[in-house]
CSV table of C-alpha atoms and ligand atoms in Angstrom, one decimal:
chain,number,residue,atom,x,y,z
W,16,UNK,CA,18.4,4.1,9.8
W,17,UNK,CA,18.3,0.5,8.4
W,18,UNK,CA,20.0,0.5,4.7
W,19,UNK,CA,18.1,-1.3,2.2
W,20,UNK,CA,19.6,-4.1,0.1
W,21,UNK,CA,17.7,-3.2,-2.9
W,22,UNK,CA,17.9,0.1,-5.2
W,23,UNK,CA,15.4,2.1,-7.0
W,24,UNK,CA,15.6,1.3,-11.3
W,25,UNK,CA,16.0,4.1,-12.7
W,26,UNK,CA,12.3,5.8,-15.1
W,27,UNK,CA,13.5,7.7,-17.7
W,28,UNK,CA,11.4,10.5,-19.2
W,29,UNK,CA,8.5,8.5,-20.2
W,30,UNK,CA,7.8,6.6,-17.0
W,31,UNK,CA,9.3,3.6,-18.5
W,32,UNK,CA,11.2,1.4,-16.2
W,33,UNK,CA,13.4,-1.9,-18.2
W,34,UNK,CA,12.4,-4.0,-15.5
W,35,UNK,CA,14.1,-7.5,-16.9
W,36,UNK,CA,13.2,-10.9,-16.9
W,37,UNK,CA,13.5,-12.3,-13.8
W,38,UNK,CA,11.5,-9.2,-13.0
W,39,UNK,CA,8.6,-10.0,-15.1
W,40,UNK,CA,8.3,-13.6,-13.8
W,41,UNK,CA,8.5,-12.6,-10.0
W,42,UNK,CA,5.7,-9.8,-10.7
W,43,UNK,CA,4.1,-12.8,-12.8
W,44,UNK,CA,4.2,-15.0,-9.7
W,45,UNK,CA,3.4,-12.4,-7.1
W,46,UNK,CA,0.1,-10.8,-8.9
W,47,UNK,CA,-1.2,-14.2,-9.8
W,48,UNK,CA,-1.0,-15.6,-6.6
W,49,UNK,CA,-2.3,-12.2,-4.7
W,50,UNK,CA,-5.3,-11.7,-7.0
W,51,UNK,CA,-6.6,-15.5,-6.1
W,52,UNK,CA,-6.1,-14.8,-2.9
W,53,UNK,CA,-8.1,-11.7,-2.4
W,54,UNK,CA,-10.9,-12.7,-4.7
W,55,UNK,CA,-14.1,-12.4,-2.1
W,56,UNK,CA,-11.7,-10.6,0.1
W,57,UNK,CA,-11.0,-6.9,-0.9
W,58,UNK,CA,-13.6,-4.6,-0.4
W,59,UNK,CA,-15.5,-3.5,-3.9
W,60,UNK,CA,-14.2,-0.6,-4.4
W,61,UNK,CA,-10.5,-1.9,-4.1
W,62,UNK,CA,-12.0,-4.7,-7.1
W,63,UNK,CA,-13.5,-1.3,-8.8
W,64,UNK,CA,-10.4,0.3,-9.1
W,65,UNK,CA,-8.2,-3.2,-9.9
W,66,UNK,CA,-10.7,-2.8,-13.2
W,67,UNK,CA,-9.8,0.0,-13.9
W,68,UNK,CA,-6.0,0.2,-13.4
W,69,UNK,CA,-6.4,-3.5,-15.5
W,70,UNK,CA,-2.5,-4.1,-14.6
W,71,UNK,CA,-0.7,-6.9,-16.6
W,72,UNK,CA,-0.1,-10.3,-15.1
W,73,UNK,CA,2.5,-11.4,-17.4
W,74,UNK,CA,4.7,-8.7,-17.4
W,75,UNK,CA,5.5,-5.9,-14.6
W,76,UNK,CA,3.3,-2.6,-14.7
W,77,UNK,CA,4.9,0.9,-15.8
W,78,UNK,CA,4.4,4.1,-13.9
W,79,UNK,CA,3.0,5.6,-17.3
W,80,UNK,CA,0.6,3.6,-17.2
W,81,UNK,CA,-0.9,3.7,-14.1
W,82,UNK,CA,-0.7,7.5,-13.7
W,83,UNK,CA,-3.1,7.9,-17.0
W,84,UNK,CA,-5.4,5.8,-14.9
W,85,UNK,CA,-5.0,7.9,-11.7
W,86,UNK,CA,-4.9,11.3,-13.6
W,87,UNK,CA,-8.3,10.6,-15.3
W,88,UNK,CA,-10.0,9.2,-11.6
W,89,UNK,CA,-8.5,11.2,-9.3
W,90,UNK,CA,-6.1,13.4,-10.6
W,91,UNK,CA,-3.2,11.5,-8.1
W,92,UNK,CA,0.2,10.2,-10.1
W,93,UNK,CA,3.0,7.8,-9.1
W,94,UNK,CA,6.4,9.7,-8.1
W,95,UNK,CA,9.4,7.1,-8.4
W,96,UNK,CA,11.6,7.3,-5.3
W,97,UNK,CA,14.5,5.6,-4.0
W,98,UNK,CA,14.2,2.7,-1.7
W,99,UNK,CA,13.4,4.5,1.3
W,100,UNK,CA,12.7,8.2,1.9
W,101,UNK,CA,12.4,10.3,5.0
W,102,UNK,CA,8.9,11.7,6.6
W,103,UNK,CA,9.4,15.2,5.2
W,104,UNK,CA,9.3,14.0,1.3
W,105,UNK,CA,6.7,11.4,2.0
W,106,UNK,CA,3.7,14.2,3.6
W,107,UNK,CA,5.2,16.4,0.8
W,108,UNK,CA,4.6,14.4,-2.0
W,109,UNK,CA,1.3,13.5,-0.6
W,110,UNK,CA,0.3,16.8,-0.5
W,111,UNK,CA,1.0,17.4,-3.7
W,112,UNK,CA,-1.4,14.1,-4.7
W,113,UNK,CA,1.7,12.2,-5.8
W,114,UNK,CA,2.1,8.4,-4.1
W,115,UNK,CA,6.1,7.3,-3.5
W,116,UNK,CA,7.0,4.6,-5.6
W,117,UNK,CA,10.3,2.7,-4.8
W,118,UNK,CA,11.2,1.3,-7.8
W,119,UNK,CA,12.4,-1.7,-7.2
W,120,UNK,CA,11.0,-5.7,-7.0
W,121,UNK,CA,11.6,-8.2,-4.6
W,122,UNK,CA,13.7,-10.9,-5.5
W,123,UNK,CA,12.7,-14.9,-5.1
W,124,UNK,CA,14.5,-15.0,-1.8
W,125,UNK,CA,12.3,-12.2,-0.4
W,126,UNK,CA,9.0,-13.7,-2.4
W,127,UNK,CA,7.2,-14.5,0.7
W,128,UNK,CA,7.3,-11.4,3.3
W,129,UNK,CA,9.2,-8.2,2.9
W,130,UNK,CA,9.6,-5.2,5.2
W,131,UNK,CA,10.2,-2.6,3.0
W,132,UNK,CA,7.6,-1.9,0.3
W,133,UNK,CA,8.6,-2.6,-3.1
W,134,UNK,CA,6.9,-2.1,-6.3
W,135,UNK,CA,4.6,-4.7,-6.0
W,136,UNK,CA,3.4,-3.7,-2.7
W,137,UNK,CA,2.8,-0.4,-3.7
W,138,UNK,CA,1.5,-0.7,-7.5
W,139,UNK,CA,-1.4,-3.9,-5.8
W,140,UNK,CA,-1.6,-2.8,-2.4
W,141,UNK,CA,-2.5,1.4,-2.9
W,142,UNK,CA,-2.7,1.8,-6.5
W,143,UNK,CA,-6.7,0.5,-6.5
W,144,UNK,CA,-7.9,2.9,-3.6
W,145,UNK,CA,-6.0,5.7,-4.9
W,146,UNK,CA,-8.8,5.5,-8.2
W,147,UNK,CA,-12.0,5.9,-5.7
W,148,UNK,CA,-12.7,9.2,-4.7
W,149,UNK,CA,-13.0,9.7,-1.7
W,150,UNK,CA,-10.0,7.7,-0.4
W,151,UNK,CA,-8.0,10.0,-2.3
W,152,UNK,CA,-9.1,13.0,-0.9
W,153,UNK,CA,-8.6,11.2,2.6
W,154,UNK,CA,-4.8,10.5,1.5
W,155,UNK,CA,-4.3,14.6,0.3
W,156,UNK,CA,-6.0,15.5,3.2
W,157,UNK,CA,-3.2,13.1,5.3
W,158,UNK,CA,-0.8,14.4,3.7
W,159,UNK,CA,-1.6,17.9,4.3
W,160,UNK,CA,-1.8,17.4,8.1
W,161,UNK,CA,1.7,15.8,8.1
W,162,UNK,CA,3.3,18.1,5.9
W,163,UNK,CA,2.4,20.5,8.9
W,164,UNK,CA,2.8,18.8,11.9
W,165,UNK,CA,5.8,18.6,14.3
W,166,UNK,CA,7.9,15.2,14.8
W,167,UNK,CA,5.5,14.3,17.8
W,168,UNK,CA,2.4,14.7,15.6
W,169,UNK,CA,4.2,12.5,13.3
W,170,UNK,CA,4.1,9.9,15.5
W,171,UNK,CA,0.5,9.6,15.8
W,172,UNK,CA,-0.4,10.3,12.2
W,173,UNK,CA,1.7,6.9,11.4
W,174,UNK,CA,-0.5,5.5,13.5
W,175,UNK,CA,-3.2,6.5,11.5
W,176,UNK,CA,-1.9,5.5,8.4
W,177,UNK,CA,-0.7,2.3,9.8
W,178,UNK,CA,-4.6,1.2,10.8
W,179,UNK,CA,-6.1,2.3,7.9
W,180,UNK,CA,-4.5,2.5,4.7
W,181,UNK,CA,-2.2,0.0,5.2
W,182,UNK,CA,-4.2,-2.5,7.1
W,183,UNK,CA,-7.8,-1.2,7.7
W,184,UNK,CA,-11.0,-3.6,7.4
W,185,UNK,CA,-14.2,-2.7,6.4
W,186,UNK,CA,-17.5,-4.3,8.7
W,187,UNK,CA,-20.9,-3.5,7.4
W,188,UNK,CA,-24.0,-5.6,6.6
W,189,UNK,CA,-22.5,-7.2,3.8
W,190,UNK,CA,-19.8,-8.6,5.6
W,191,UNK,CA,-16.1,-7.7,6.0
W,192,UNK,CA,-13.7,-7.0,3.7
W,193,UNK,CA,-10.2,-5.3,3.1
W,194,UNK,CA,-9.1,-2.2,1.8
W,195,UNK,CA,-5.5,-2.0,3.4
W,196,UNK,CA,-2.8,-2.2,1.3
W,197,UNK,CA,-0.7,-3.8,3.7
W,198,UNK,CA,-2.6,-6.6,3.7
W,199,UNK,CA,-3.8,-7.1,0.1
W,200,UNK,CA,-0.5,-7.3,-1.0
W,201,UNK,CA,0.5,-10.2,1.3
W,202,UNK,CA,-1.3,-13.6,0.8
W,203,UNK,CA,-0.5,-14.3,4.2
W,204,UNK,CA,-1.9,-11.4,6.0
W,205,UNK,CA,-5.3,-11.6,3.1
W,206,UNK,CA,-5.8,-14.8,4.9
W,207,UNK,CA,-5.2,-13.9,8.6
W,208,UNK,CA,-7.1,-10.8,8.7
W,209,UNK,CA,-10.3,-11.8,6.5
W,210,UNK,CA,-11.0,-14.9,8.5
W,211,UNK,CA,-8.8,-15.9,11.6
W,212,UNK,CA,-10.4,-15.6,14.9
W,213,UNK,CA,-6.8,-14.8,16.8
W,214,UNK,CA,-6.7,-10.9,15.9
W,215,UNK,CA,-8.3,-8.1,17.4
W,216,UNK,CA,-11.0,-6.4,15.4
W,217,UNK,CA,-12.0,-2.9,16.8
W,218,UNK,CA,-14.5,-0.1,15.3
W,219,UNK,CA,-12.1,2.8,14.1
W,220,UNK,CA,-12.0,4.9,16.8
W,221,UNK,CA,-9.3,8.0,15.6
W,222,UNK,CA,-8.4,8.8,19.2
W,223,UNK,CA,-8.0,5.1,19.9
W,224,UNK,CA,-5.9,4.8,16.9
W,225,UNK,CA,-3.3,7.1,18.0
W,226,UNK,CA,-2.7,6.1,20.7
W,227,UNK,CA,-1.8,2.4,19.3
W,228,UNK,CA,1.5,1.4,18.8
W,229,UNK,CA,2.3,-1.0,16.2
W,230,UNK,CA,5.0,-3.4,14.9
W,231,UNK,CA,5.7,-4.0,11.3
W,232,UNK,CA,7.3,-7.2,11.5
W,233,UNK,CA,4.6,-9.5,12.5
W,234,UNK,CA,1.0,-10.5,11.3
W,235,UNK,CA,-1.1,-7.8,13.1
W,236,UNK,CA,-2.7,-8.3,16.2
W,237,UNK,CA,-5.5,-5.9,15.7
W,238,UNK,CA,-6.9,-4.8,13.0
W,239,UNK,CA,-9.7,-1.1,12.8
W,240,UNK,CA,-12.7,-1.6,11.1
S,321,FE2,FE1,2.2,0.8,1.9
């Protein structure tokens, strides 16, 4: 298993984190960039729930927070992990209507692309869909099914999460838009998937899906819609 350079801040009781400074201005820099980049890009319910979650700009977000938010809409809440956790706690936790968390921010040197999904990533990229209904009973449902499945299940429900909630499009008659969090947390990504012509863009098929591998260190080649 690859180690992670970062760590998980500790929340204490409250769901406070003391993110610092330097962690203020990097969520500063990443949120302002990301939401000028998705603006006529993310799908509406994704904007819907950005109203609603109405994070700060200037400083970073608390779990507290957002979990009033998510209580009230959906009834999910934020659980605060370490920086990487294995496939049994992540179906658990889902299960149980609680999204992972790792608590930790990317520093400048990492400000562009990232493989492993910090704070940032999770709080812009998931935090939004997790308000709408329906996309939250798709995620319990998930988790359920994974909580139960063997390790060669596991494979393909990846899969399916990979396509969808981290980098699934939307195609209907008013055009196309993003509701992946994998994508509308990278400005680079926002930019490929919306409007290059060089990806793949395929009607979600679930069969299809599954039997898709994917890499996660590259813009996407192929995208479900
Ligand atoms: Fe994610």
């Amino acid at each position: 298993m690859k180690i992670s350079k970062y760590v998980s801040k500790p929340m204490d009781d409250n769901g406070q984190i003391a993110w610092s400074e330097s962690e203020h201005a990097v969520w500063h820099k990443l949120v302002t960039r990301q939401l000028s980049c998705i603006k006529g890009k993310a799908c509406q319910e994704y904007f819907d729930g950005l109203d609603m979650l109405s994070l700060p700009t200037d400083n970073a977000p608390q779990v507290s927070d957002i979990n009033r938010v998510l209580m009230q809409s959906t009834g999910w809440q934020l659980e605060a992990v370490p920086a990487l956790i294995d496939f049994d706690k992540f179906f658990a936790l889902l299960a149980d209507r609680k999204f992972p968390v790792a608590t930790f921010l990317r520093t400048e040197d990492d400000f562009d692309y990232l493989q492993e999904p910090d704070f940032f990533h999770e709080v812009f990229g998931h935090c939004a869909m997790l308000t709408h209904p329906a996309f939250a009973s798709f995620t319990h449902h998930y988790g359920n099914l994974g909580l139960n499945a063997s390790k060669a299940e596991r494979v393909y429900l990846a899969r399916l999460y990979w396509f969808t909630v981290e980098f699934g499009l939307i195609e209907n008659t008013s055009g196309r838009s993003i509701y992946g969090g994998g994508i509308l947390s990278s400005p680079a990504e926002t930019e490929y998937a919306f409007a290059s012509s060089e990806p793949v863009r395929k009607w979600l098929d679930v069969l299809d899906v599954m039997r898709t591998p994917y890499r996660i260190d590259i813009l996407q080649p192929l995208y479900y819609c």
